[in-house]
Short mmCIF file of C-alpha atoms and ligand atoms in Angstrom, two decimals:
data_model
loop_
_atom_site.label_atom_id
_atom_site.label_comp_id
_atom_site.label_asym_id
_atom_site.label_seq_id
_atom_site.Cartn_x
_atom_site.Cartn_y
_atom_site.Cartn_z
CA MET A 1 28.30 135.02 37.48
CA GLY A 2 29.40 138.01 35.25
CA THR A 3 31.59 137.88 32.24
CA PRO A 4 35.36 137.67 33.23
CA LEU A 5 37.32 140.74 32.30
CA SER A 6 39.70 140.41 29.35
CA GLY A 7 42.55 142.00 31.18
CA THR A 8 42.21 145.24 28.92
CA GLU A 9 39.20 146.37 30.93
CA THR A 10 38.93 147.42 34.57
CA ALA A 11 35.99 146.31 36.80
CA ASP A 12 33.56 148.89 38.29
CA LEU A 13 35.59 148.96 41.42
CA PRO A 14 35.94 151.36 44.40
CA GLU A 15 38.09 154.39 43.70
CA PHE A 16 39.28 154.58 47.27
CA THR A 17 38.15 158.17 47.86
CA GLU A 18 36.94 156.92 51.16
CA ALA A 19 38.24 154.27 53.48
CA PRO A 20 35.61 152.07 55.27
CA ALA A 21 36.53 151.63 59.03
CA GLU A 22 36.85 147.87 58.89
CA PRO A 23 39.33 146.28 56.38
CA LEU A 24 38.07 142.70 56.88
CA ALA A 25 34.54 143.74 55.97
CA LEU A 26 36.06 145.57 52.91
CA ALA A 27 37.96 142.40 52.06
CA ARG A 28 34.67 140.47 52.11
CA GLU A 29 33.04 143.10 49.90
CA TRP A 30 35.90 142.64 47.43
CA LEU A 31 35.49 138.90 47.60
CA ALA A 32 31.77 138.98 46.96
CA ALA A 33 32.36 141.33 43.90
CA ALA A 34 35.19 139.01 42.62
CA ARG A 35 32.87 135.98 42.85
CA GLU A 36 30.12 137.89 41.00
CA ILE A 37 32.53 138.85 38.19
CA GLY A 38 33.85 135.27 38.00
CA VAL A 39 37.42 135.65 39.32
CA SER A 40 38.95 132.26 39.42
CA GLU A 41 39.76 130.93 42.92
CA PRO A 42 39.88 134.32 44.63
CA LEU A 43 40.91 132.81 47.99
CA SER A 44 43.77 130.67 46.73
CA MET A 45 46.44 132.78 48.46
CA THR A 46 50.16 132.73 48.87
CA LEU A 47 51.17 132.11 52.46
CA ALA A 48 54.70 133.43 53.37
CA THR A 49 56.30 132.31 56.62
CA ALA A 50 59.66 133.05 58.24
CA SER A 51 61.62 130.57 60.62
CA SER A 52 63.02 131.93 63.79
CA SER A 53 66.37 132.25 62.01
CA GLY A 54 64.79 134.43 59.34
CA SER A 55 64.66 132.07 56.37
CA VAL A 56 61.49 132.70 54.34
CA SER A 57 59.22 130.21 52.59
CA ALA A 58 56.03 130.50 50.58
CA ARG A 59 53.22 128.25 49.27
CA SER A 60 49.61 128.44 48.13
CA VAL A 61 46.78 127.72 50.56
CA ASP A 62 43.08 127.90 50.13
CA VAL A 63 41.65 130.40 52.59
CA LYS A 64 38.16 129.15 53.50
CA ARG A 65 36.76 132.23 55.02
CA ILE A 66 37.48 135.81 56.07
CA ASP A 67 35.68 136.49 59.44
CA ASP A 68 35.69 139.61 61.61
CA THR A 69 39.08 138.41 63.22
CA GLY A 70 41.03 137.10 60.29
CA LEU A 71 41.58 134.66 57.42
CA VAL A 72 40.94 131.03 58.18
CA PHE A 73 42.70 127.99 56.32
CA GLY A 74 43.62 124.44 57.32
CA THR A 75 46.86 122.54 57.35
CA SER A 76 48.94 120.00 59.09
CA LEU A 77 51.00 121.31 62.06
CA GLU A 78 53.39 118.63 61.27
CA SER A 79 54.05 120.00 57.60
CA ARG A 80 56.98 122.26 56.99
CA LYS A 81 54.82 125.39 57.25
CA GLY A 82 53.20 124.03 60.43
CA GLY A 83 56.55 123.61 62.04
CA VAL A 84 57.73 127.02 61.03
CA LEU A 85 54.45 128.67 62.26
CA LEU A 86 54.82 126.93 65.62
CA GLU A 87 58.33 128.39 65.84
CA ASN A 88 57.37 131.93 64.53
CA PRO A 89 53.68 132.74 64.04
CA HIS A 90 54.26 135.84 62.09
CA ALA A 91 53.08 135.39 58.49
CA ALA A 92 51.63 137.00 55.36
CA LEU A 93 48.87 136.01 52.91
CA GLN A 94 48.65 137.51 49.40
CA ALA A 95 46.31 137.11 46.48
CA TYR A 96 46.35 138.76 43.02
CA TRP A 97 43.21 138.55 40.94
CA ARG A 98 44.27 139.00 37.37
CA GLU A 99 40.72 139.30 36.08
CA THR A 100 40.24 142.52 37.97
CA MET A 101 43.79 143.59 38.60
CA GLN A 102 43.28 143.59 42.43
CA GLN A 103 45.74 142.48 45.02
CA LEU A 104 45.01 141.73 48.63
CA ARG A 105 47.80 141.69 51.29
CA PHE A 106 47.56 140.66 54.88
CA GLU A 107 50.30 140.45 57.45
CA GLY A 108 50.06 139.35 61.08
CA VAL A 109 50.09 136.55 63.53
CA VAL A 110 48.71 132.96 62.92
CA GLU A 111 46.74 131.39 65.73
CA VAL A 112 45.90 127.68 65.95
CA LEU A 113 42.14 127.17 66.39
CA GLY A 114 40.47 124.56 68.66
CA GLY A 115 39.39 121.03 67.97
CA ALA A 116 35.75 121.92 67.24
CA GLU A 117 36.63 124.64 64.63
CA SER A 118 39.27 122.37 63.06
CA ASP A 119 36.67 119.54 62.84
CA ALA A 120 34.16 121.88 61.21
CA LEU A 121 36.65 123.08 58.66
CA PHE A 122 37.88 119.51 57.87
CA ALA A 123 34.26 118.32 57.48
CA ASP A 124 33.79 120.88 54.74
CA ARG A 125 36.14 118.98 52.49
CA SER A 126 35.04 116.12 50.22
CA PRO A 127 35.43 112.64 51.71
CA ARG A 128 38.19 111.85 49.22
CA SER A 129 40.09 114.93 50.06
CA ARG A 130 39.66 114.13 53.84
CA ALA A 131 40.95 110.64 53.32
CA ALA A 132 44.02 111.82 51.25
CA THR A 133 44.79 114.39 53.88
CA ALA A 134 44.47 111.84 56.72
CA VAL A 135 46.87 109.26 55.30
CA ALA A 136 49.64 111.63 54.05
CA ALA A 137 52.42 112.96 56.21
CA GLN A 138 52.55 116.38 54.60
CA SER A 139 55.98 117.50 53.53
CA VAL A 140 57.70 114.20 54.61
CA PRO A 141 59.70 112.36 51.85
CA PHE A 142 58.49 108.94 50.95
CA ALA A 143 60.53 106.20 52.67
CA THR A 144 60.06 103.97 49.67
CA GLY A 145 60.14 104.81 45.96
CA PRO A 146 57.58 107.55 44.98
CA ALA A 147 55.38 105.12 42.89
CA GLU A 148 55.29 102.53 45.74
CA GLY A 149 54.73 105.35 48.29
CA ARG A 150 51.80 106.86 46.39
CA ALA A 151 50.18 103.49 45.69
CA ALA A 152 50.35 102.82 49.50
CA LEU A 153 48.80 106.27 50.28
CA ALA A 154 46.01 105.42 47.67
CA ASP A 155 45.36 102.02 49.23
CA ALA A 156 45.33 103.54 52.77
CA ALA A 157 42.89 106.29 51.60
CA GLU A 158 40.56 103.62 50.08
CA ARG A 159 40.57 101.76 53.37
CA LEU A 160 39.79 104.84 55.30
CA LEU A 161 36.90 105.60 52.92
CA ASP A 162 35.58 101.96 53.22
CA GLU A 163 35.80 102.16 57.03
CA HIS A 164 34.40 105.62 57.62
CA GLY A 165 32.49 106.77 54.51
CA ASP A 166 31.67 110.41 54.77
CA ASP A 167 33.02 110.63 58.31
CA VAL A 168 36.78 110.25 57.89
CA PRO A 169 38.17 111.60 61.21
CA ARG A 170 40.32 114.72 61.23
CA PRO A 171 43.97 113.77 61.97
CA PRO A 172 44.85 115.47 65.26
CA ALA A 173 47.82 117.49 63.65
CA TRP A 174 45.48 118.78 60.98
CA ARG A 175 44.17 122.20 62.37
CA ALA A 176 42.30 125.28 61.42
CA LEU A 177 44.51 128.35 61.53
CA ARG A 178 43.70 132.01 61.45
CA LEU A 179 45.96 134.79 60.37
CA VAL A 180 44.92 137.81 62.52
CA PRO A 181 46.18 140.76 60.48
CA ASP A 182 47.68 143.95 61.79
CA TYR A 183 48.44 145.07 58.07
CA VAL A 184 45.94 144.89 55.32
CA GLU A 185 46.40 146.37 51.95
CA PHE A 186 44.01 146.70 48.98
CA TRP A 187 45.66 147.34 45.75
CA LEU A 188 43.72 148.19 42.52
CA GLY A 189 45.66 148.21 39.17
CA ARG A 190 45.21 151.02 36.77
CA ARG A 191 46.11 151.21 33.14
CA ASP A 192 47.81 154.55 33.65
CA ARG A 193 50.01 152.83 36.32
CA LEU A 194 48.68 155.11 38.93
CA HIS A 195 47.58 152.10 40.86
CA ARG A 196 45.41 152.75 43.98
CA ARG A 197 46.68 151.50 47.30
CA LEU A 198 44.77 151.64 50.51
CA ARG A 199 46.69 150.45 53.52
CA TYR A 200 45.26 149.67 57.02
CA LEU A 201 47.39 149.41 60.19
CA ARG A 202 45.92 148.10 63.28
CA VAL A 203 46.18 150.52 66.28
CA GLU A 204 44.69 150.57 69.76
CA GLY A 205 40.95 150.03 69.32
CA GLY A 206 40.74 150.02 65.57
CA TRP A 207 42.55 150.71 62.28
CA VAL A 208 44.18 153.66 60.69
CA ALA A 209 43.97 153.85 56.85
CA ASP A 210 46.19 155.62 54.46
CA HIS A 211 46.38 156.01 50.67
CA LEU A 212 49.76 155.03 49.47
CA GLN A 213 51.61 156.06 46.31
CA PRO A 214 51.88 153.31 43.89
C1 FMN B 1 45.90 126.26 44.87
C2 FMN B 1 46.47 125.51 45.97
C3 FMN B 1 45.87 125.42 47.20
C4 FMN B 1 46.40 124.75 48.29
N1 FMN B 1 45.76 124.78 49.50
C5 FMN B 1 46.37 124.23 50.55
C6 FMN B 1 45.71 124.33 51.80
O1 FMN B 1 44.61 124.93 52.04
N2 FMN B 1 46.38 123.72 52.86
C7 FMN B 1 47.62 123.00 52.71
O2 FMN B 1 48.10 122.45 53.74
N3 FMN B 1 48.19 122.95 51.49
C8 FMN B 1 47.59 123.46 50.46
N4 FMN B 1 48.20 123.43 49.28
C9 FMN B 1 49.43 122.75 49.18
C10 FMN B 1 50.50 123.71 49.59
O3 FMN B 1 50.83 124.74 48.57
C11 FMN B 1 51.88 122.94 49.91
O4 FMN B 1 52.37 122.17 48.86
C12 FMN B 1 51.69 122.03 51.12
O5 FMN B 1 50.88 122.67 52.10
C13 FMN B 1 53.09 121.87 51.76
O6 FMN B 1 53.68 122.98 52.13
P1 FMN B 1 54.84 123.09 53.21
O7 FMN B 1 55.77 122.06 52.77
O8 FMN B 1 55.48 124.42 53.16
O9 FMN B 1 54.24 122.90 54.57
C14 FMN B 1 47.72 124.14 48.14
C15 FMN B 1 48.34 124.13 46.85
C16 FMN B 1 47.78 124.88 45.81
C17 FMN B 1 48.35 124.94 44.52
#
């Protein structure tokens, strides 16, 4: 792991004189370089969604991987965001890495992955995190007082851990989701404010890339 940048330096980053054909491969290159430099939680991203009536909401999610199709994360379909995504799958993911002054933006449609892929993603979490996820009805208010409600969740999580050990089963509503982008943007901050922007738009059979003014 390299030394984190102080915020007054810029990393040795691409100048965008060229645009590789595949933005998701480029995103993985950026990610590998960010991990090398020591960027903190580079895949903690903001997920923005919009209801069918157009009201917008945003929250953080941990993207688990960027594959050749899109960005994969996990959540409950019964949460607020889950309900909104089932209503309108159009969404955006965004991250800013302050250590390197890089921003990544993805816009597209979210698909719900199958049981096997969801199981694999769920199994990747620690047993305690699986148990906590399994007992909580995400985004639902406590029916009792918060202290009582949290104590009941903690007890239920302990019972699940006692019963299943490392194999706490995935709640059926908790699924792996993939944002399949049709817009990808790489943003590289510059001290002279002439920030670099490389935008990809999906077209039939591939992508077109353009360098945008800052
Ligand atoms: C850094 C960070 C990462 C998070 N990762 C996830 C995640 O991967 N999945 C998830 O469901 N919630 C995650 N959360 C919690 C969400 O931000 C949010 O509170 C929760 O999903 C409920 O959102 P909703 O009411 O809009 O559905 C994360 C929160 C933070 C601060």
